[in-house]
Structures are given as structure tokens and as C-alpha cells.
Amino acid sequence: APGVVKSSEELNAAIAAASPGDVITIANGTYTDMEMRFVGQGTEDAPITLTVEEKGKVFFEGQSNLELSGQFLHVEGLIFRNGHSPTSEVISFRTSKVEVCNNCRVTECVIDNYNPAERFDSDIWIALYGKHNRLDHNYLTGKRNQGVTVAVRMDTEASRENFHRIDHNYFGHRAVLGSNGGETLRIGTSHYCMFNSNTLVESNYFYRCDGEVEIISNKSGQNVFRGNTFFESKGTLTIRHGDEVTISNNFFFGNGVANTGGMRIINAKQKVVNNYASGLTGYRFRSALTIMNGVPNSPLNRYVQVTDSEASNNVFIDCDNVQFCVGSDEERSATPENVVMANNVFSNKTRDKIFSAFDDISGITFSNNLISPNIVPLQPTGFQNKELTFETLENGIMIPEKTAAGDSIRAGLDLMATPENTGLTWYPRQEDEMFFNTGKTIDVKPGQNTLWDAVRDSEPGDIIRLSESGEYQQTKSIDLTHPVSVVAADGLSEKPVVTFRRSSLFNIENGGGLSLRGLKIDGKEGEDKPLNAVIRTSRYSMINNYKLLVEDCDFVDLDVNHSFNVLRVAKNTMADSILLRNCRFENISGSVLALDRETDDIGIYNAENVVIENCLFDEIGHTAIHVHRGGRDESTLGPRVTIHNSTFDEIGGDKRNKTGTSILLWGTQYVDIDKCVFDDSAPLKLHLVVGEPVVELRNSVLSGGTTLEDNGEPYQVNNLKRGLTEPLY
Amino acid sequence: APGVVKSSEELNAAIAAASPGDVITIANGTYTDMEMRFVGQGTEDAPITLTVEEKGKVFFEGQSNLELSGQFLHVEGLIFRNGHSPTSEVISFRTSKVEVCNNCRVTECVIDNYNPAERFDSDIWIALYGKHNRLDHNYLTGKRNQGVTVAVRMDTEASRENFHRIDHNYFGHRAVLGSNGGETLRIGTSHYCMFNSNTLVESNYFYRCDGEVEIISNKSGQNVFRGNTFFESKGTLTIRHGDEVTISNNFFFGNGVANTGGMRIINAKQKVVNNYASGLTGYRFRSALTIMNGVPNSPLNRYVQVTDSEASNNVFIDCDNVQFCVGSDEERSATPENVVMANNVFSNKTRDKIFSAFDDISGITFSNNLISPNIVPLQPTGFQNKELTFETLENGIMIPEKTAAGDSIRAGLDLMATPENTGLTWYPRQEDEMFFNTGKTIDVKPGQNTLWDAVRDSEPGDIIRLSESGEYQQTKSIDLTHPVSVVAADGLSEKPVVTFRRSSLFNIENGGGLSLRGLKIDGKEGEDKPLNAVIRTSRYSMINNYKLLVEDCDFVDLDVNHSFNVLRVAKNTMADSILLRNCRFENISGSVLALDRETDDIGIYNAENVVIENCLFDEIGHTAIHVHRGGRDESTLGPRVTIHNSTFDEIGGDKRNKTGTSILLWGTQYVDIDKCVFDDSAPLKLHLVVGEPVVELRNSVLSGGTTLEDNGEPYQVNNLKRGLTEPLY
Ligand SMILES: [Ca+2]
Ligand SMILES: [Ca+2]
């Protein structure tokens, strides 16, 4: 029988020689560029096993992957990290189009941040083909590129009605992708959605799976989702295609985190029962419960009408939105039919209006839904205001007492996924968030490249403090590969002045982040060529999202040549958040924020959250704030843009400003402009294209000929003063 | 006295301790990230010397550089390679704005391909500041990023009237940059061009310095250029700004290479005498001799009228073009005044019409210019047809006998730069061109990833031969980091079929190149997402130009999703040449060639030469051939596009085709479309913006509603048939 193997050659030999019952053991160590192909015929009683000498001590790095085919194969204990698959899948349950797996199991494997450098080089971490396979107790964390984490593929007959079981996996943090293709689990595709998959998805834990609007995208029939837990995940379990799907006894914990959602329902004969949701804040596609409108006689890849379905015995505690007929428009005009909603419980401490209907809901029969006394019923019948009492369990779940729904939740508790009963124990779980100001403070004095030297010597989270007023001149660009803060010391009489001679001062490279406070950035020494920037992202795709926080800073005289920006981003980079607060931007030949590089117009964008507060923009040549999300894809609910208490004066007048605007928000999903002044500027333009964006513009002034342009889509305007005859400044 | 130093610390200590006459010697070895700062006060008789233990054995790599300031410093023997400067200069004759060099010398140093990864991260290899410095016998080769190779800077008073001497340097190959900023030598800038530099540029050798239209850009007064040799260099010695410049006894050898040029004259009181030029083919800004029109009362940074100047005793053998009043337009309307052209010799064996005047030349006095009998005189007076006899020297120079010009050329021969009397002897000179088909042949059979494996095992110039018909399926993308050919074996009954599962089949990475012959590329297995490509360049900036040659290939069914291209390039990549010959492109949802990524519109573009011959394009969703060069910069004479004997049928009809065209040539400088058919297609569009492009469209047919669009700029149309009522296919 094969023993311990130490190389690709030995592994291949052992696989070739393996008989039912054999165990192939990979020796401890790190294997680079190892492409494993595990083909074998085990039996139900005597599977062929591929395992490791010691769990947690066998690593596959570089461009490694695993393909397997045959039957009764068992894989256990592999760790993929520090690299990415050379093919489009890391673990594939097939070795060719026709050689697939049946009755195979992959358990206790780890895939940890195993991503290509390119954000939109898409791949799938685990792809199931064939039938009756099981994927369980794996730990899959840090997928950052496009492509679903786990997919059930159904592209041949041999992979349909497959009865796979996906259970007790722990899905770690998946960062916002800013595009379609960020699902954590997908079952089927629209091509084959008329077939049944019969996959059971049970007791998996989803920890902050924020990739896109669909955490799970169901695209086939007769699947069952039960006992799964969704922790602070910014998306929903979506039945996108496929009929006769059951969603039961799942648990959604939003904890008030923005954009957390529950379940979104499309298609026919769906059953949504006994689920528990609390603290979900999402709206529209990310509501706690979303029932969509369909397209009449929909093609398979559009939206099939919701019919003959049921949503009963579910409990919603402190969830902001439950929405019906979502997506209603000229195309999606088929309202739900023969849908029953009964015995659900809705309780909300702070919000009275949680229900919305965007079209005719007469096809939904509501009965005996209990709502807390403050909640406004969706309609007179089928809803009953009632003071509810709750039993709060140890895990924080609030069971509404003496209700059918409460009883059914309680009955499902033993199925509930927890961090403890999912994944595996022998590999550390890490949170891979980026934090500022967690490290040491490094004091720096004025001089040439003193700041550059300090950043070179810094560690993640360090604070570099400019201890005196005076000039900090950089003849070299500062590359940031981890989060760093650069701040003025307290109590200085004047802001420290930072100047720079290269085409950029700070470069946020992959893994980097920047927080600035109390500085004056002067562009006078900049290289005499176009397209300089104070801060730029990596010119390469960044697989990590970044954060940029700027407070109490002045940016002046960025005008040595044309198109000098404050921030210049590259295609395929993504900011989780950009904050500008209490800043002054003056005499700048380019843009302040140019988040406009995703010109392919397929729904990708460059920043999720942009917040501008109490800033002054004066004499900016190009569009001061340009946020672009092109195309009509509905997979995301960003970018979100907030601009408060800010003044824009003489913006966008440069002859090279192609957009001809002072602010251009194209395809943004959420906009809140409040208490702002726009004077002597090119038009402020809102181009609203997809997803019924939430846009509000209020308490603001447009003067000096500044106009507001839009593309005819609706948005909110309150207390907007236009065309004042006197300039304000 | 300081001895041999082995580290940065020892070097700094030695420099700090150095007295006049000291010699600091750097020990043999490779130094990484070494930032040298050589400050000292030598004397005329006792300079301070920084040298190396053994020449050719001391290397500076990574992010190393040298700054020097003080006086009578002598630097010798340094080699910079495998990296790039951390600042904007590799060798800088200053250590701060006010600390500059006087009477310093840098000699026998090497800078070899010392470039950042980013093509448009600009830097200068050697920058001279201060006065009376000498730069001689250096070897500077392979600059590929933006920024001049050697610059004389004049930004402070201390750096003007500097009397620098730049002599006996060997400037190696500088590849086409495809943008402004590719000069090999620049003296001054437009900001300070009213000042004199008084730099002597003597006996330097320029080997294939093709960076841009200016090999040398003179931007200050009273400089002298003499004895320099320009070998097959695609540009000119340009007096761009500054008066009283002398160009004498220089040698230009074009050898019939395309775009080779001579001298281009602007401004006043210039003297162009005793120069020898042969085999130059360039036109307009790259003519053997170009006299520009000026702008009346020109601002310093535009074009000052040519006045009070002389061009005498020069010899032009077999040069294609000598042009006057070049650039004449509404703005540049000031014709040359008080210019003398006397005693020049023009001889041409094959071309009769070498002179062109684009405006009034009455301000130029021509006298006693001798022209070979076939040449058409520019005007009746001042030109004399004459059978000339020549003495051919050993180096190939042809001296016209018994002429004043011939005598003056002969008198200057001892100044003439040669490969032997320039640069240094102890470092190998290499040509860094990329060649196909210089290596071994690797035979490959059909199967999964057999081609991928062969490329991985290949070396530069290898030929991978697909030895049988059948399917070559790739589940991995093929990265090309050196030139490789992939060809079908001779005599196969059917073309080998290559299919691929990733988003691209071939990735041309930095240093790579691809030649394909005899294959069928089928897109049917491609990943089901938008924006696939058969071939793409690195997504990153490529510092090396690449070549793509495709012959006898079929590209079919690239339509698994939208916007599937044959070639997809990234921003900041540059093809020297792209050739498509005898190919068929059928059923493609994207573009065939999308050379359109330089959207900043500052004169940068993605391909120098595009040649399409005898191809069939059928059902292409987006613009089949899209070449974009934006902005109005005149530093380059590309892109050049030739399309012959090709048919375009049903092109550009996809609703996502943003340009709405079948072919879009924007800002191209040379277009030749001959014997082509355009049927049932979106418009063919020519957008001509700058540089008086040479555009010809002839012997072609537009039918099935296909129209020709332009922007009103002139171009040539001959024998174009439009609006045939019957479709051709
Ligand atoms: Ca999706
Ligand atoms: Ca130039």
C-alpha cells in the first residue's frame, strides 16, 4: 500500500497504484506549484484517501491546485495559501469535461487568501461536478478576486440532480468586490437553471461574506438551505433561478451593520420557513426579505415571476426592510401570484415603517403575521399588531414566546451553524481587516526624505508624527504596503508642509492604506509633467481593498502642469472608504477624487463609500469629485457618496476637463448632498442608471451660473436654492 | 587618504574625510539600493576622485543613484543596471537646489537598461547642473521609460552659461517610446530657453536612438553640436528653442531605415554647416533638413520664427526629404526670414523630388546649391543641376569632389564620432532587439496543456510546432516572457485547433513577443464572462516594446460572452509592430485589434506599426480595428496603419460597441487603405487631429450602407466606390 509521499512524482505514483481502502499521505512540508490530479475508484466501504502527515503542516503554495475524479475518493487536510490556482479552479471535482466525481468527499481543507494578483482574473476556489459529493468542515477565507468561492456546476448531464451535500463549512471574510462575481456559494448557472441540483446546504457559517449582493446565488431547482448562519454579511441568500427551493431554519445576524440582508426570492414554488433574522439594515435587493417582481414570460436568464410560494413562520427582529415587488419597472411587471405569507413575526424597537411594496401585492395572501405595536401594517388584512414577549437565548437569539414562528425557530436550533461546529480546529482563523493607529508612534523632523525614511521603517498601524512645522521635502515617492498614519504633532503653530519632486507623493500599493491629519501638501515642487497626483493607488490591480482618511489637511497649488490630482486611482482598485473631513483644496489643475477608471462599464467601480464633510474646494480644474459605475449590473449597492457642509467654488473650468462638470456621480447607488454651496462652477451632474438609487440633494445653493444636470431619472431635492444673482464668494 | 570602501557607511566616511587629490575607490562587487552622495571641494590640480577597484566589476543595482556637488570632483567606472533610480535622476550634478557641481567630470560610467517597471514613471539618467562640467566616454543604453537620457538643467542662475562639455559618449539603442519624453539629449527647457547654455556637444555616437522625433532637443542658446554621429536613428537633432546655435560637421547615416532624420531648425541666428547626411528617409519633422514656420510673436514655448540663419556647405546623399516652412498652419504662419542656404550638395540616385515648401520661401536666399541631374530644383535660382563625382571613403562616406561642401566635410572627419572612439571598452555593447525563430524547434502533440508545457520549457526565439491536427486545449493561460513562435507543422490536412478555458490564451508579459502561423483559435471553451481575449498584453505597464505577428490563422467563435477580443492591450503598453496576414476572423463579439487604451489623450499610443494584409473580417461585434492616439502632441510620427486586400463584413453592430464604428483610426499619422471592401458595417471613421497625417484610402468599396466618416481634415481618396446597391457577400 502507498505510504507517505514527498513529491509530485511520488504522489502520482501512489495515486496510480492506489486500490480501494488505500490511504495516500502527503509528508509535512510546503509544496510549490504542485498540480495534483487524484483519479481513482474507491468503494463505499473502502474509499481511497488522500490526506496529510499532520494537519496544519502541509501547505500548497505558488500555483498549486487539485483536480479529482472517479468515485469514493476522500480528501482531507490540504492547505492552499500564498499563491493561486494555475487553472480556473483550486479544487475541482473533475479532471476533464467527462471525468467527474461521484460519491467523493473533501473535508477539513483550508483555502486562505489564495488569490491571483489581478482582481478580475476570475476563478472558483471549489467547483463540484458529478453527483453525491460532499464538501464539509472546510475553512475558506479571504477570497478577494472575482469568481465565486464555491460553485456547484451543472454543465453536463452527469452533474445534474446531483444530491451534493455542502455542510459545516466556515466561510471567512470576503471583502466587497465592487462587481458581480463576488458570491460565496453558487449552485448552477442561468444556462442550466431549468435543471434540478438537489443540493443540500446545511449548517454552514458565513462570516462577513460581503463580496456582492448575493452571498448565495441559487440558480437551479430543488435545493435545500437549512441551519446556515449569516454573520454580519452584506448580501442575501438569493433564489435567483430555479424552482422548489427550500430555505428553512437559517439564522441571519446583521447586528446593525450597513447593507446586511436576508433572503431574496424569485421564481416559483419556493418555501421560506422558520428562518430567524435580526439587525439587518439592507434595503431593496438586500432587505431582510425581498420578494421580486418578474418579467412576463421571462427568458431563463432574466426574472421569473414569483408564484406558488410560501414564506411562513419566520422571525424578523429589528430588521429595517421587508420589501415586495422589488425591481418593478417596465420590464419587470409581473407581480407575485399565489404566494402565502403566514405566521411570521416582525418586531422592531425603533422603526415603524419596515414594509414596502413597489407594485400590486394582491397576489400575496397574508395571514396571521404578528407585528410589534409600533410597526405600520403593510395592509389591513393579515397583519396583527401585538405586544410580543421574547425569551433571549444565550446566543442572543430572541424567541417570540407563544408564537408558531418562535416554536419553529427553537425547533431548528440544533441545526444552527456556529463558529465552533463549523470548519476545523487546527488552523487559526484570522480577521484580515486593516486598522490604522494600532502601532507605535515615530517622530520625524523636517528635511529631505525624512518622511520617506520613516515610512520605510514603519510597521502596519504605525503613526508617523511630524513633530515640527517646516518643510518635509520628498525626492522619492513613498510606497505604502501597509496602513500608516501621517499626522502633525499637536499644538504646532503652522501645519507642517509636505512637498515632493516625483509625479506622486504617496503610492497606496496592495495592502496599503493611508490616514493623513493636520498637514499642508504643497504641489509646487512636483515634476513638470501632466497627471501628477498627491496620492495614487498602485498602477496594478489591487487584490486588497484600501482605506484613505484625510482630516484637517490643506492641498494647495497642485498646478505645476495640467491634470494634477489629489487622488488618482488605477483600474481594478477598490477603496472600501474614502473620507475627506475639514480639508481645503485650492488651486488644483486636475481632480480631487477621480474614481472613474472602470471604463468597461460592466458594473465595476473604484470606491464603495465616499464621505466628504466640511471641506472647501476652490479653483479645481477638472471634476472635483468624479465617481463612476457604468453598465446596468445590479449585483452591488455601491458606490455610496455623502457630501455635507462643503463649498465648491470655480470648479471644472479647465479646457481639458472632458466631463465638463464640477461633480459627476454616474451610476452611484446612494447619494446624500446636504448643506453645500456650488458657485461659479461647471454643472453638478447626476447620471442615475440602475438599481433605483437613493439620491437626495438638500439645503444647498447653486449660484454663479452653476447648474444641476441629470438624465431624467428620479431623485429627491429639498430646499435647493438656485441661481442666486450675487456670487457668494 | 581614504582607501577602498566596501559599503555605504565606508563610502560616506571616505567622502566626508576627503581632501583635494584623494581617490576613493569602491571595492569590486554588486551594491543594492546604494544612494551615493558625493560632496567635496577638489581643486583644478587636485580633484577628488570617486572610482572603482576594477572597471567592469562594480555594479549598482536595485534603487541606487549618485548625487554630487562641489567642485573638481571626478567620477569614473560606475555601472548602474538591474533597477532604477529611487529619485528622478540616476546621476545628478547637484545634491539640492542650491548645491550644484562646478568643474566636475563623470567619465566611463555605464547605465544599462536601468528603468522603472512603469513606462511613464519618468526620470532622467544624467542631469547636469552648475557650470563647466564634463560628461564623457560614458555608455548609456536601453532607456525605455519616459524622460530624457541626458539633460542639461538650467533652472537656477548657477546653471546657466554653463559651458558644459558632453563628448565621446556612446548612446545605445533607445526604443520607440510612443510619446513625448523620449529624447536622448536635451539642453534646457522651454521655461528657461531665453538663457544661453553654451554647452559643447562633441563627437558623441547615437546608435538607433529612436525614442521620439527629437534625438536631441536644443532648448537654450549658444550651444555647439559638432562631430556627432547619428546611426540609423529615427529622429532629428532639433533646435527647438534658443538662438545662435551651431550644428557643424555632424554625420547622419540613415541607411534607408524608415523615419530616420537629420536636422530640424527653429528660432534665430542658427548656423547649420558642414554636416553630412546619407540615406535618411524621414519626412516632415524627420526630414534630412527641416526649416519650420514660426508663430508670429511666438510665446517662448511655441515656435519662434526662423530668422538670420544659415545652412551651408552641407552634403545630403540619397536623402528623401528636405522641407521648408514645415508646420505651416493658421498659428504657424511666420515664414523664414533672412536665411541663407549656400553651397550645399544634394545627390539622389532614385528620387527626383526631395524638396518641399509648405509656405512662402522668399525669405530664404539660395545660392550655388548643387543638385544631381535628376533632382527637381526647389526654385529656378540658387540651384544647379550637376553631374557630381564622389570619393567614397573607407567608412562609406561619399565626398563630392571639387565642392566647397565636400572639402568642409573632409576637414571635419577627425572630429567624427565612431563606435571605437566613444564610450568605453570594458563593458560589452549589446543589441537588445527581440527576434523570433532564432532558437530550437519543440514539437507538441494535441492534448491538455501540451502547448502550455512547451512554452514553459521554451527559450527566447524557440519555435513550438504543433505536429498534428487535433485539439490543443489549455486550461491555463500561457504567459510569454520572451519571444516565441507557435506554428503548425507543414502539410497538415487541417489547421491544429487551439482552445482555452481561462479569460485569455496568450499573455504577452514584459519582454515577451508572439508569432503565430497556421492555427485555428476557437473561443468556444472560453470562460463565460465579458472581456475575454485570445491574446492580451500584461495588465501592467510594459517597459519593453513587443511584436505580434499572425499569419495564416483563423480566429472563430469568440462569442461565449460579450466584448471578446482577439487582442486586448493594457494602458502603457507599446507594440513595435503588429502584423495580421492571410487570416480569417469570424463571429467575434468584441474587437480584433483594440489599440485604444491611452485615454489620457496626451499623445501616447499603443502601437507604432499595424499592418493588415489579405484578411477576412466577418461578424465582428465591436470596432474591428481601433487605433487611438489622443491629444495634439507632435513628438511622434506614429501610429502607422496599413490595411491591404482585406474584407470587412458585418462589423461593429454590437449594441455595446461604444464607438459605433467598424474601423476607427483616431490621430494616426500614416494610414494606407488599399483594395479593401467594407460591407454591411458600421461607419469607417478617420479622425485626424495633428501632424498633417499622411492618409490614403483607395481602390476600395463601401457597400451595404457602410459609410465613411471624418472630422473634416484632409486626406486622399482615390477610386473609392460607395453605396453599391447589391451587397457583395
Ligand atoms: Ca451575482
Ligand atoms: Ca520632445
mmCIF file of N, CA and C and ligand atoms in Angstrom, chain B residues 148 179-183 186 212-215 217 219 240 264 633-636, ligand 2:
data_model
loop_
_atom_site.group_PDB
_atom_site.id
_atom_site.type_symbol
_atom_site.label_atom_id
_atom_site.label_comp_id
_atom_site.label_asym_id
_atom_site.label_seq_id
_atom_site.Cartn_x
_atom_site.Cartn_y
_atom_site.Cartn_z
ATOM 1 N N VAL B 148 14.240 62.101 -20.635
ATOM 2 C CA VAL B 148 15.427 62.159 -21.486
ATOM 3 C C VAL B 148 16.565 61.383 -20.853
ATOM 4 N N SER B 179 5.534 58.488 -27.414
ATOM 5 C CA SER B 179 5.088 59.645 -26.654
ATOM 6 C C SER B 179 6.208 60.660 -26.651
ATOM 7 N N ASN B 180 5.908 61.872 -26.276
ATOM 8 C CA ASN B 180 6.941 62.854 -25.979
ATOM 9 C C ASN B 180 7.744 62.359 -24.776
ATOM 10 N N GLY B 181 8.968 62.865 -24.626
ATOM 11 C CA GLY B 181 9.771 62.461 -23.474
ATOM 12 C C GLY B 181 10.743 61.344 -23.792
ATOM 13 N N GLY B 182 10.961 61.071 -25.071
ATOM 14 C CA GLY B 182 11.889 60.018 -25.458
ATOM 15 C C GLY B 182 13.190 60.558 -26.040
ATOM 16 N N GLU B 183 13.536 61.821 -25.703
ATOM 17 C CA GLU B 183 14.763 62.410 -26.229
ATOM 18 C C GLU B 183 15.999 61.739 -25.620
ATOM 19 N N ARG B 186 18.772 66.533 -23.984
ATOM 20 C CA ARG B 186 18.038 67.801 -24.005
ATOM 21 C C ARG B 186 18.869 68.841 -23.277
ATOM 22 N N GLU B 212 11.890 59.258 -29.818
ATOM 23 C CA GLU B 212 10.831 60.130 -30.344
ATOM 24 C C GLU B 212 11.406 60.980 -31.468
ATOM 25 N N VAL B 213 10.666 61.983 -31.881
ATOM 26 C CA VAL B 213 11.082 62.748 -33.050
ATOM 27 C C VAL B 213 12.335 63.585 -32.780
ATOM 28 N N GLU B 214 12.590 63.916 -31.533
ATOM 29 C CA GLU B 214 13.800 64.647 -31.186
ATOM 30 C C GLU B 214 14.841 63.715 -30.573
ATOM 31 N N ILE B 215 15.930 63.466 -31.284
ATOM 32 C CA ILE B 215 17.043 62.731 -30.669
ATOM 33 C C ILE B 215 17.708 63.687 -29.683
ATOM 34 N N SER B 217 17.122 67.590 -28.248
ATOM 35 C CA SER B 217 16.230 68.738 -28.189
ATOM 36 C C SER B 217 17.003 69.913 -27.590
ATOM 37 N N LYS B 219 17.130 73.455 -26.276
ATOM 38 C CA LYS B 219 16.176 74.433 -25.760
ATOM 39 C C LYS B 219 16.871 75.555 -25.006
ATOM 40 N N ARG B 240 14.964 73.323 -30.964
ATOM 41 C CA ARG B 240 13.551 73.569 -30.647
ATOM 42 C C ARG B 240 13.357 74.990 -30.119
ATOM 43 N N ARG B 264 16.447 69.696 -37.595
ATOM 44 C CA ARG B 264 15.209 70.473 -37.667
ATOM 45 C C ARG B 264 15.470 71.813 -36.993
ATOM 46 N N ASP B 633 -0.055 66.447 -29.269
ATOM 47 C CA ASP B 633 1.392 66.433 -29.181
ATOM 48 C C ASP B 633 2.013 66.014 -30.522
ATOM 49 N N GLU B 634 3.137 66.675 -30.894
ATOM 50 C CA GLU B 634 3.737 66.386 -32.201
ATOM 51 C C GLU B 634 5.079 65.665 -32.080
ATOM 52 N N SER B 635 5.312 65.020 -30.953
ATOM 53 C CA SER B 635 6.629 64.429 -30.711
ATOM 54 C C SER B 635 6.852 63.101 -31.404
ATOM 55 N N THR B 636 5.815 62.569 -31.987
ATOM 56 C CA THR B 636 5.928 61.232 -32.552
ATOM 57 C C THR B 636 5.329 61.233 -33.953
HETATM 58 CA CA CA C 2 10.259 66.066 -27.335
#
